[in-house]
Short mmCIF file of C-alpha atoms in Angstrom, two decimals:
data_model
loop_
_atom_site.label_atom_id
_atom_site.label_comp_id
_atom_site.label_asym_id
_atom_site.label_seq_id
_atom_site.Cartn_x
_atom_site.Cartn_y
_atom_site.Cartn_z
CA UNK A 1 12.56 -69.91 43.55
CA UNK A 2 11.60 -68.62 39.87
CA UNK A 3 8.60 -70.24 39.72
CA UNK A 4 5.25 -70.00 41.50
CA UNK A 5 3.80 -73.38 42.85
CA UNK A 6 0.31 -73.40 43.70
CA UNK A 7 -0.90 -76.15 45.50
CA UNK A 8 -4.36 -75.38 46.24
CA UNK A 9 -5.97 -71.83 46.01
CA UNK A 10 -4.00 -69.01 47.98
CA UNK A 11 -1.12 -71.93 48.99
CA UNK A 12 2.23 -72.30 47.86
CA UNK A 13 5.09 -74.57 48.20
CA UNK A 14 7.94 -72.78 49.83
CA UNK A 15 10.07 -75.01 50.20
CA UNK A 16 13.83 -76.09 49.39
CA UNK A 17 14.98 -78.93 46.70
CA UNK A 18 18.35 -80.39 48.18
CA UNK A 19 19.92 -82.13 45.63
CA UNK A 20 23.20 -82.98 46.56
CA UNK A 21 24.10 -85.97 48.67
CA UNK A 22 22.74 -85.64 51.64
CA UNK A 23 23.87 -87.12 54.97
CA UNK A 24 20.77 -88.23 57.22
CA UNK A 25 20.09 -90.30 59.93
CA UNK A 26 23.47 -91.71 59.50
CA UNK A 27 23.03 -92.77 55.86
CA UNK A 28 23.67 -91.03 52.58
CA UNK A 29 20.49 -89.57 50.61
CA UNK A 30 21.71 -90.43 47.49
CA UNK A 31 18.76 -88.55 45.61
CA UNK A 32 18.92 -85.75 47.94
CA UNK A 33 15.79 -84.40 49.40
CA UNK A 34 13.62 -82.15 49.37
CA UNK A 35 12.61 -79.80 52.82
CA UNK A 36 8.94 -78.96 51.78
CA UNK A 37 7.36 -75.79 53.70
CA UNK A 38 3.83 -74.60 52.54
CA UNK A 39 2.08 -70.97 52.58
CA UNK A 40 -1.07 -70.30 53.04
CA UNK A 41 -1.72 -66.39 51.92
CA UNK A 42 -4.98 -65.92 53.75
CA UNK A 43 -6.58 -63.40 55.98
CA UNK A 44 -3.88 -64.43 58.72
CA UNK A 45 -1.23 -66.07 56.53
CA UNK A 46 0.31 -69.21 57.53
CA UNK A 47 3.12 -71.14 57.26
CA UNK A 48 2.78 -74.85 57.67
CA UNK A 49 6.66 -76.08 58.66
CA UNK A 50 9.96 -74.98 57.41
CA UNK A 51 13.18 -75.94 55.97
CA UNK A 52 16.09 -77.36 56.80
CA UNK A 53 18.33 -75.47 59.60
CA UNK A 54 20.87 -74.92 56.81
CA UNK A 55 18.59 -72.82 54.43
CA UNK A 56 16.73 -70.35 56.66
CA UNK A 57 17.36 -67.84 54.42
CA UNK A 58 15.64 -69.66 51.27
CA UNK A 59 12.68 -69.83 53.21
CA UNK A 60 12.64 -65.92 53.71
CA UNK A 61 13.48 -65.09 50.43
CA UNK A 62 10.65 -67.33 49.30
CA UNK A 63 7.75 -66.32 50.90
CA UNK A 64 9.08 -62.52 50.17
CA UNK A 65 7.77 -63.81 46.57
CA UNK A 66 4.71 -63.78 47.48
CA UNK A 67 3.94 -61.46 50.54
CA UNK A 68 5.98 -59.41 53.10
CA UNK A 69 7.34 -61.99 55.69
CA UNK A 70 5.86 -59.30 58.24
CA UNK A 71 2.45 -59.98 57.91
CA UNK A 72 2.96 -63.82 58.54
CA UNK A 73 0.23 -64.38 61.55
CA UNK A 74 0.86 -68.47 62.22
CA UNK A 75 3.95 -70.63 61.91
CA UNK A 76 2.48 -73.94 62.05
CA UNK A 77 5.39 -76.53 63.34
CA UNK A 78 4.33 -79.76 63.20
CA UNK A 79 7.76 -81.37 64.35
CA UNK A 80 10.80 -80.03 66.17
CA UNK A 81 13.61 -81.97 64.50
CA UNK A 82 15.88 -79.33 62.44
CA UNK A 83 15.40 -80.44 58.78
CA UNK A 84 11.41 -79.02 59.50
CA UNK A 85 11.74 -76.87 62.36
CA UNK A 86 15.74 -74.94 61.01
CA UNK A 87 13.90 -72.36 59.38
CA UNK A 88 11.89 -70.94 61.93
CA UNK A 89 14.46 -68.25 63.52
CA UNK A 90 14.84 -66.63 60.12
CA UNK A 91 11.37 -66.85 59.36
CA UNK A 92 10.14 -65.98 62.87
CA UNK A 93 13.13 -63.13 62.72
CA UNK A 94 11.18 -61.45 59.75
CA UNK A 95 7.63 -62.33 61.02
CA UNK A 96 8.62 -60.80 64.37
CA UNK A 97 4.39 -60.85 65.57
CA UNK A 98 3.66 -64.46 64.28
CA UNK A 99 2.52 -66.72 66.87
CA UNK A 100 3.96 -70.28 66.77
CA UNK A 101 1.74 -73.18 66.87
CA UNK A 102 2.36 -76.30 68.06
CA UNK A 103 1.81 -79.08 70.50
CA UNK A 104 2.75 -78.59 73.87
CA UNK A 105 6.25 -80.78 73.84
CA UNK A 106 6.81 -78.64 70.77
CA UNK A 107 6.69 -75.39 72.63
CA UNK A 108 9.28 -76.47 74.94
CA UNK A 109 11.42 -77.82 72.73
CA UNK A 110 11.11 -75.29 70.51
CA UNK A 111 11.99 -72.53 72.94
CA UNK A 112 15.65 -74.28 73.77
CA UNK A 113 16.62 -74.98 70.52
CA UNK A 114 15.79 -71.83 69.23
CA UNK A 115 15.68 -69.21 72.67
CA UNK A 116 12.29 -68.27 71.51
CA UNK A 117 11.30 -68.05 75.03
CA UNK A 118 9.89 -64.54 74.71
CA UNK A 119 7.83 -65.59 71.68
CA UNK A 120 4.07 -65.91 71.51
CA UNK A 121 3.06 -69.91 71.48
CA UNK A 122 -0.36 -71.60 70.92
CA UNK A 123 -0.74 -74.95 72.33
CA UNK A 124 -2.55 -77.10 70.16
CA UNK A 125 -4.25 -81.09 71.21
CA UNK A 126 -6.36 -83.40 69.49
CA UNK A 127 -8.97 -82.13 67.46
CA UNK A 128 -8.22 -78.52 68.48
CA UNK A 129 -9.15 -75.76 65.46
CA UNK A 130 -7.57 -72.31 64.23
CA UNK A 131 -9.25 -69.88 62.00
CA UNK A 132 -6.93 -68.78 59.62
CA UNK A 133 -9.29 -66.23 57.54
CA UNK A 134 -10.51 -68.30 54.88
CA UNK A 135 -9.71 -71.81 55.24
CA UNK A 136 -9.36 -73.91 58.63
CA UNK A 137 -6.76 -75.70 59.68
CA UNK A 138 -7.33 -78.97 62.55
CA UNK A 139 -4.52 -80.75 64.40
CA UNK A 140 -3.57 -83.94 65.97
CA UNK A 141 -1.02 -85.37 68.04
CA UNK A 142 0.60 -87.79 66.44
CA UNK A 143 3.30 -89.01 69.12
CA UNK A 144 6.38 -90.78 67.90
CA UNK A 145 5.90 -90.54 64.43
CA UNK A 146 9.03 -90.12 64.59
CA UNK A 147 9.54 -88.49 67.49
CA UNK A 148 7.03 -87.44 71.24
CA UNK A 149 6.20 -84.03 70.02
CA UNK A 150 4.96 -84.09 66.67
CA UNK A 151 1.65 -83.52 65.29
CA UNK A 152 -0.31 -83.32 61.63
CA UNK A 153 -2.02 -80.33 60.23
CA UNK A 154 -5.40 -81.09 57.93
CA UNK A 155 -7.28 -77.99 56.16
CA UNK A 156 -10.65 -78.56 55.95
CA UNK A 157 -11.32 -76.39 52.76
CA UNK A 158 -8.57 -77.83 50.63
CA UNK A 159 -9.05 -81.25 52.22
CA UNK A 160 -5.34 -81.20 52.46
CA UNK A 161 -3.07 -83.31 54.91
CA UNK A 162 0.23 -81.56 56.02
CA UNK A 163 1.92 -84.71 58.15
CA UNK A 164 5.94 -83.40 57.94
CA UNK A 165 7.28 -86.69 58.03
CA UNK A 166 4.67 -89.10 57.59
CA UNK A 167 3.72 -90.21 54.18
CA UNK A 168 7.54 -88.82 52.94
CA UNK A 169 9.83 -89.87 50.69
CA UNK A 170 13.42 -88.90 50.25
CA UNK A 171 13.82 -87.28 46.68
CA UNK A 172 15.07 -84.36 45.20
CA UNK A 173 12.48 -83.30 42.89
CA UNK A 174 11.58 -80.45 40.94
CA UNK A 175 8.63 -81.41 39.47
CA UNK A 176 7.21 -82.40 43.55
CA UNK A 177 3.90 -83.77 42.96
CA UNK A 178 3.65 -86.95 42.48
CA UNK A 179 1.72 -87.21 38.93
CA UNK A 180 4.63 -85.74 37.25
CA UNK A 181 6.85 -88.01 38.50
CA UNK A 182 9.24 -89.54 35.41
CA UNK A 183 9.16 -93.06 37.36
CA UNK A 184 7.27 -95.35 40.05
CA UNK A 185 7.61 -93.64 43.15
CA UNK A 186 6.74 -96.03 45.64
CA UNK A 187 10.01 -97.70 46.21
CA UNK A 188 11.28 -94.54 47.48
CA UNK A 189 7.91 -94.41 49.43
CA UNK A 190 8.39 -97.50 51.04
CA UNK A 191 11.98 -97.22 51.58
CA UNK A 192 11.06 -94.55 53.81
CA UNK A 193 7.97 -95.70 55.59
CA UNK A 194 10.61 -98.70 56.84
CA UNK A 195 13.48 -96.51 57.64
CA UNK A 196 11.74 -94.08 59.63
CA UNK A 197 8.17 -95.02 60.28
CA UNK A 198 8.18 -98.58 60.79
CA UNK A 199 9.67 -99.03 64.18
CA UNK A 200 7.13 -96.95 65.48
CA UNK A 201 4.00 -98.81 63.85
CA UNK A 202 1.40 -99.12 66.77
CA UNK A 203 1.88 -94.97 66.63
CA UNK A 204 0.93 -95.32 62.67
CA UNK A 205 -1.68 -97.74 63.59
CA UNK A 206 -2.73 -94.62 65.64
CA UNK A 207 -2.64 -92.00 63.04
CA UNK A 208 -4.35 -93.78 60.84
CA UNK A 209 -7.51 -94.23 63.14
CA UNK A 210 -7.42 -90.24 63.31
CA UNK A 211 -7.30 -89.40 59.92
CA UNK A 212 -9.80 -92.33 58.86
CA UNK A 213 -13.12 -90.31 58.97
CA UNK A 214 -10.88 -87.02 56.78
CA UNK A 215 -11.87 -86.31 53.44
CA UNK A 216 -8.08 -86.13 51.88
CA UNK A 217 -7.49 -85.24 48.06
CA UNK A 218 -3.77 -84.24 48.91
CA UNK A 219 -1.17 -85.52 51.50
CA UNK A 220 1.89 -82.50 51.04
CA UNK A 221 4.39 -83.76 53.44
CA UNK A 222 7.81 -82.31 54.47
CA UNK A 223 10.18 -84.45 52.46
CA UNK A 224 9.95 -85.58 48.41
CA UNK A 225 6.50 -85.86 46.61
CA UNK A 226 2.90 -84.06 46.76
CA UNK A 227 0.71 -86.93 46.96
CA UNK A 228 -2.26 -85.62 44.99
CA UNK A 229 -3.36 -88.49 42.43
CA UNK A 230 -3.83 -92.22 44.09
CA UNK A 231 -3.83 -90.65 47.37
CA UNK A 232 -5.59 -93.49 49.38
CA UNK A 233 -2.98 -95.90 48.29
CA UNK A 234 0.01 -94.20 49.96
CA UNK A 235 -2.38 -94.22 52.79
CA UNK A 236 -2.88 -97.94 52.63
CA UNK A 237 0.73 -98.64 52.54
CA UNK A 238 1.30 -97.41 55.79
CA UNK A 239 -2.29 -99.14 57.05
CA UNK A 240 -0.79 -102.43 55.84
CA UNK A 241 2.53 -102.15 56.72
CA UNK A 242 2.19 -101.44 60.16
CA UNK A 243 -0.56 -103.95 61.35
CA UNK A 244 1.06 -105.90 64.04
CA UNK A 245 2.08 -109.40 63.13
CA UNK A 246 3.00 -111.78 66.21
CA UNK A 247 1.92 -114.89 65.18
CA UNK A 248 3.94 -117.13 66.65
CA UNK A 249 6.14 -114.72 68.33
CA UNK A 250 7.03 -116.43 71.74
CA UNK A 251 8.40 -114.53 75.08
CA UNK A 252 10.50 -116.34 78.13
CA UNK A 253 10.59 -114.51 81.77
CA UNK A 254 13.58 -116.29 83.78
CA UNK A 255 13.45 -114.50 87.25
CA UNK A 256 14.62 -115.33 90.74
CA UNK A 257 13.05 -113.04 93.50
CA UNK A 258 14.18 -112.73 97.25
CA UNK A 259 11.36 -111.12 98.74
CA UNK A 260 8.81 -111.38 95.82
CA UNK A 261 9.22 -107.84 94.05
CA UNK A 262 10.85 -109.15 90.97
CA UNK A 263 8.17 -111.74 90.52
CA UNK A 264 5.34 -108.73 90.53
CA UNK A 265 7.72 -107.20 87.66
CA UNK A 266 7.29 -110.23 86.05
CA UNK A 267 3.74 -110.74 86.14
CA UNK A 268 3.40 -107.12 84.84
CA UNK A 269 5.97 -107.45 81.81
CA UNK A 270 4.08 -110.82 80.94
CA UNK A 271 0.43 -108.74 81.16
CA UNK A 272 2.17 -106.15 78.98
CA UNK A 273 3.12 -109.12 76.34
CA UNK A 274 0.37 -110.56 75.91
CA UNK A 275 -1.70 -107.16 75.61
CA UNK A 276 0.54 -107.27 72.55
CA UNK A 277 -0.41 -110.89 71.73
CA UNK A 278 2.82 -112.70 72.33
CA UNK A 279 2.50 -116.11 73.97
CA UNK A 280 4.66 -115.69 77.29
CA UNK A 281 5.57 -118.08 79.87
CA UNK A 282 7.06 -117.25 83.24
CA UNK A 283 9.88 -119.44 85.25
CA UNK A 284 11.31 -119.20 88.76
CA UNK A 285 14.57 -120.45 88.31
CA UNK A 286 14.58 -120.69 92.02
CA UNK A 287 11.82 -123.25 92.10
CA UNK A 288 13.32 -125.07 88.32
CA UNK A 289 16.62 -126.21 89.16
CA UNK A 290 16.80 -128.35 85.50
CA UNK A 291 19.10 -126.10 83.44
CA UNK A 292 19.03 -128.05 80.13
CA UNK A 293 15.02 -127.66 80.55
CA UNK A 294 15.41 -123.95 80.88
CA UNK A 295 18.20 -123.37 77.90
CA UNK A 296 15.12 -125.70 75.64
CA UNK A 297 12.57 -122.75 76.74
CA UNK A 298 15.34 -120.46 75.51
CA UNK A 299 15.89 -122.01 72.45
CA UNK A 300 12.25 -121.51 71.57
CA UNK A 301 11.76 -118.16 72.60
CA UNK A 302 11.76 -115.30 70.26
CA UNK A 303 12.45 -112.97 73.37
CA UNK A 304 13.86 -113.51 77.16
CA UNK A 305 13.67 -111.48 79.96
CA UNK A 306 15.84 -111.98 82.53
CA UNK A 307 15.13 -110.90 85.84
CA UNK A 308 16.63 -110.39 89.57
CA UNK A 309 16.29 -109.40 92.84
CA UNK A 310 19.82 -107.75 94.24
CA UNK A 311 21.22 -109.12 97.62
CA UNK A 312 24.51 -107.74 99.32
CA UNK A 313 25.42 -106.16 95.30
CA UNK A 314 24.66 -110.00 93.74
CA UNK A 315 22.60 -111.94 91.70
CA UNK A 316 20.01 -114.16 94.17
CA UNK A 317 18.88 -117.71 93.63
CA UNK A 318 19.75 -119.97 90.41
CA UNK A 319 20.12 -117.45 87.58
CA UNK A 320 23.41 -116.78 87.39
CA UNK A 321 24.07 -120.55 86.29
CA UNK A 322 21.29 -120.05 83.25
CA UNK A 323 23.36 -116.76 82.14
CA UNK A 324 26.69 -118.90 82.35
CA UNK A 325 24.96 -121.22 79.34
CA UNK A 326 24.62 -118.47 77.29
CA UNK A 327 27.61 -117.61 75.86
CA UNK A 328 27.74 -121.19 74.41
CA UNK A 329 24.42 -120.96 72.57
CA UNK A 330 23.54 -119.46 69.38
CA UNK A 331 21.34 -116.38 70.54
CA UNK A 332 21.40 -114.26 67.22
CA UNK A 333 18.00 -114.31 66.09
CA UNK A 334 16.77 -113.51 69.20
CA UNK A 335 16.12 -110.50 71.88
CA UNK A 336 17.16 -109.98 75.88
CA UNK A 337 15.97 -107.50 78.17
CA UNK A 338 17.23 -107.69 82.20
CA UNK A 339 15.28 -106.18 84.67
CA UNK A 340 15.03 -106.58 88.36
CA UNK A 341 14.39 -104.96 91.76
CA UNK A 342 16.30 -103.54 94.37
CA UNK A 343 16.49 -101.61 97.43
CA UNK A 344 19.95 -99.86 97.16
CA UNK A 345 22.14 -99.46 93.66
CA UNK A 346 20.84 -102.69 92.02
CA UNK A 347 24.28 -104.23 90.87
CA UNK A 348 22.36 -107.50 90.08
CA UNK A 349 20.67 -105.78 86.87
CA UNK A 350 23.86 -104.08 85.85
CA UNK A 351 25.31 -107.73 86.28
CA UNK A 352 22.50 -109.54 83.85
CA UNK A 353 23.31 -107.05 81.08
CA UNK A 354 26.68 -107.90 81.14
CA UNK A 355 26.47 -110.99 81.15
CA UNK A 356 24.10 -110.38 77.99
CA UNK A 357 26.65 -107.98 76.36
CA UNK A 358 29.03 -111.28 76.60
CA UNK A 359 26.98 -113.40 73.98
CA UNK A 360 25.21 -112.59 70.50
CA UNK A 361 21.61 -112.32 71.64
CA UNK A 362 20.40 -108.47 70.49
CA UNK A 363 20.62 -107.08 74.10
CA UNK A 364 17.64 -104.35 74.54
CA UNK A 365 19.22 -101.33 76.35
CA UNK A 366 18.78 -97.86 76.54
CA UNK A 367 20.99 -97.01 73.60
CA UNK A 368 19.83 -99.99 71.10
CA UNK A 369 16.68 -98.39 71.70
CA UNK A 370 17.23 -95.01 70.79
CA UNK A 371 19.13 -96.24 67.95
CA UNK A 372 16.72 -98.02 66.89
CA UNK A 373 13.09 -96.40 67.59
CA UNK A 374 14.07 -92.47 68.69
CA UNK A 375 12.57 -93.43 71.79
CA UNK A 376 14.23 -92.04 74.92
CA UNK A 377 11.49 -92.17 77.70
CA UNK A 378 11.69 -95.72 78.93
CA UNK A 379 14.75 -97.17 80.75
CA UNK A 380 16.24 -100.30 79.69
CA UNK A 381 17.78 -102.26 81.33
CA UNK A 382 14.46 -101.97 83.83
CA UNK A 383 14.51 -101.04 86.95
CA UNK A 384 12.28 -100.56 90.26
CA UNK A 385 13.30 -99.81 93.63
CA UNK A 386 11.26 -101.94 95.47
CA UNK A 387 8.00 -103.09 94.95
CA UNK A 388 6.15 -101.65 91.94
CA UNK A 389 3.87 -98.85 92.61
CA UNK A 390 0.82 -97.93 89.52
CA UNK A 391 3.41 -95.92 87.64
CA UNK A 392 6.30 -98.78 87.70
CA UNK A 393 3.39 -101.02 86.50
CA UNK A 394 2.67 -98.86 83.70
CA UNK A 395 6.10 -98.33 82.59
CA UNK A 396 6.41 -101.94 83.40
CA UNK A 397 3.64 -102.58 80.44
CA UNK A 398 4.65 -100.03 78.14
CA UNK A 399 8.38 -101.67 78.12
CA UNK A 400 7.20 -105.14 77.42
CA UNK A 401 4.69 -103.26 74.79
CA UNK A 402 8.15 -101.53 73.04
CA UNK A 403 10.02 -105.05 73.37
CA UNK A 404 7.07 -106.59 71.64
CA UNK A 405 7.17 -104.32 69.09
CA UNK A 406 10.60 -104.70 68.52
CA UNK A 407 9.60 -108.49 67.40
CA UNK A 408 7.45 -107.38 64.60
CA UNK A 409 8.24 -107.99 61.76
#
């Protein structure tokens, strides 16, 4: 680094400007990026995130520009994931008594990736405060954005947002705030919000509530541009962007229950839909024996759940004739989940999803939803052994809340 960049009084950007082509996420950064780390040289100097896993060093050698690495007393890590978190065991190597702050997910991540295990932690929560000698820092969890454990880091003094990967853009830029910028920025802004933000937009939704009330003049984020002039419009961007839009969005349950578990499943998935505003309807195919009714219902369904019971390894009741339909209908446009209950192995779910797998309908399982929204703490397709207790029936709502979310547009 041969120049000093101040971004506020006694903080500095000490970060790293990638400028190759970078491969991310599966995709090719073709303006690079940047991996934007911040110092804050006061009483009990702080660094707010890192770099990339591949530049530890850089880091080092940059805050050495400024002050022995020794004296460090906080690394601030707002989110795990290597292209924020890589630098810390050179960093934390140099600044051998700095205590590591973070949210509580954080910690334990933190201390596998890294075998930091016999290093000092402080567990941070909503609202919680840390004296840094001279300015003050507040956090707030900030789940899935883009991933459980992360958090954002406000200083009260500067009135300065540090979000990591929130309000980011993927650029390699030298000149990093976002008044200097030689051209429009917000395509690359927005380009980002929808690759990495906008499957998780009831968590924005939730950020933005906590940050409302914050006086912010600067948003310095871990990847691309310092927002410091028209800050309130990056802001709205994500505001708009992420309100939920389900007009019109329609969900189908098709279940057949033995003993009447798979019909409390879905009455729960249908109060979890319609907590998100979709229009649901419900159908015992055991009690509707008029298939071309059912493949209309289908037809005009945006998303269908298919649900049952296993008996002796099987399906039970009509269903199995409605999933024979499907492979002859055009199901491209729209979503299916399969759930069920059982009492034993539950081959009837396994059975549905195959069945699924066989036409073109976007089949929700565990992997399309990693792929698609880093999420990895709900189980598709569902399953409950037996009758759902409270916690099935909250992870009963929370699925149909993901699937829901999945139909925004």
């Amino acid at each position: 680094m041969n120049k000093e960049i101040k971004i506020a009084e006694n903080s500095y950007w000490v970060g790293y400007v990638d400028d190759r082509k970078v491969p991310f996420h599966r995709l090719i950064l073709e303006k690079g990026t940047t991996y934007n780390s911040y110092l804050l040289k006061t009483d009990k100097a702080t660094v707010i995130d890192t770099v990339d896993i591949s530049f530890g060093r850089k880091i080092v050698d940059n805050v050495k520009e400024y002050m022995d690495p020794a004296e460090i007393k906080y690394i601030v890590i707002n989110h795990v994931e290597p292209d924020h978190s890589g630098g810390l065991p050179a960093l934390a190597n140099k600044a051998k008594d700095a205590i590591i702050v973070t949210t509580e997910l954080g910690a334990k991540e933190l201390k596998e990736m890294y075998r930091l295990h016999d290093r000092e932690f402080l567990i941070v929560k909503d609202g919680d405060k840390l004296d840094i000698g001279g300015k003050t820092l507040v956090f707030f969890e900030t789940p899935y954005l883009h991933t459980e454990e992360t958090m954002i880091t406000y200083c009260i003094e500067d009135k300065i947002l540090y979000p990591c990967d929130i309000f980011s853009s993927h650029v390699a830029t030298y000149d990093l705030f976002n008044d200097l910028a030689d051209e429009d920025i917000i395509e690359d802004f927005e380009t980002y919000y929808k690759l990495i933000m906008h499957p998780h937009r009831p968590y924005v939704q939730d950020m933005i509530e906590k940050i409302r009330d914050l006086e912010i003049d600067m948003i310095a984020p871990s990847h691309g541009y310092i927002l410091r002039e028209d800050v309130q419009k990056y802001i709205d961007i994500y505001e708009q962007s992420s309100k939920a839009t389900t007009e019109d969005k329609q969900a189908l349950i098709l279940y057949s229950s033995m003993t009447g578990n798979t019909r409390k499943l879905a009455k729960e998935l249908k109060l979890g839909l319609e907590e998100r505003k979709i229009e649901s309807k419900v159908i015992n195919v055991k009690d509707n024996s008029n298939l071309e009714d059912i493949k209309e219902e289908i037809k005009a369904a945006d998303v269908i759940f298919f649900g049952s019971s296993t008996r002796y390894a099987d399906l039970v009741g009509g269903l199995e004739e409605v999933l024979k339909e499907l492979k002859e209908m055009d199901l491209s446009t729209k979503f299916g989940v399969a759930f069920g209950s059982y009492g034993w192995s539950g081959e009837a779910i396994e059975v549905i999803n195959d069945y699924l797998n066989d036409t073109n309908i976007k089949v929700v399982d565990s992997s399309y939803v990693i792929k698609n929204t880093g999420m990895d703490n709900l189980r598709f397709p569902i399953r409950v052994k037996f009758s759902p207790g409270e916690y099935e029936k909250k992870e009963l709502k929370d699925s149909a809340h993901l699937v829901a979310d999945l139909l925004i547009a």
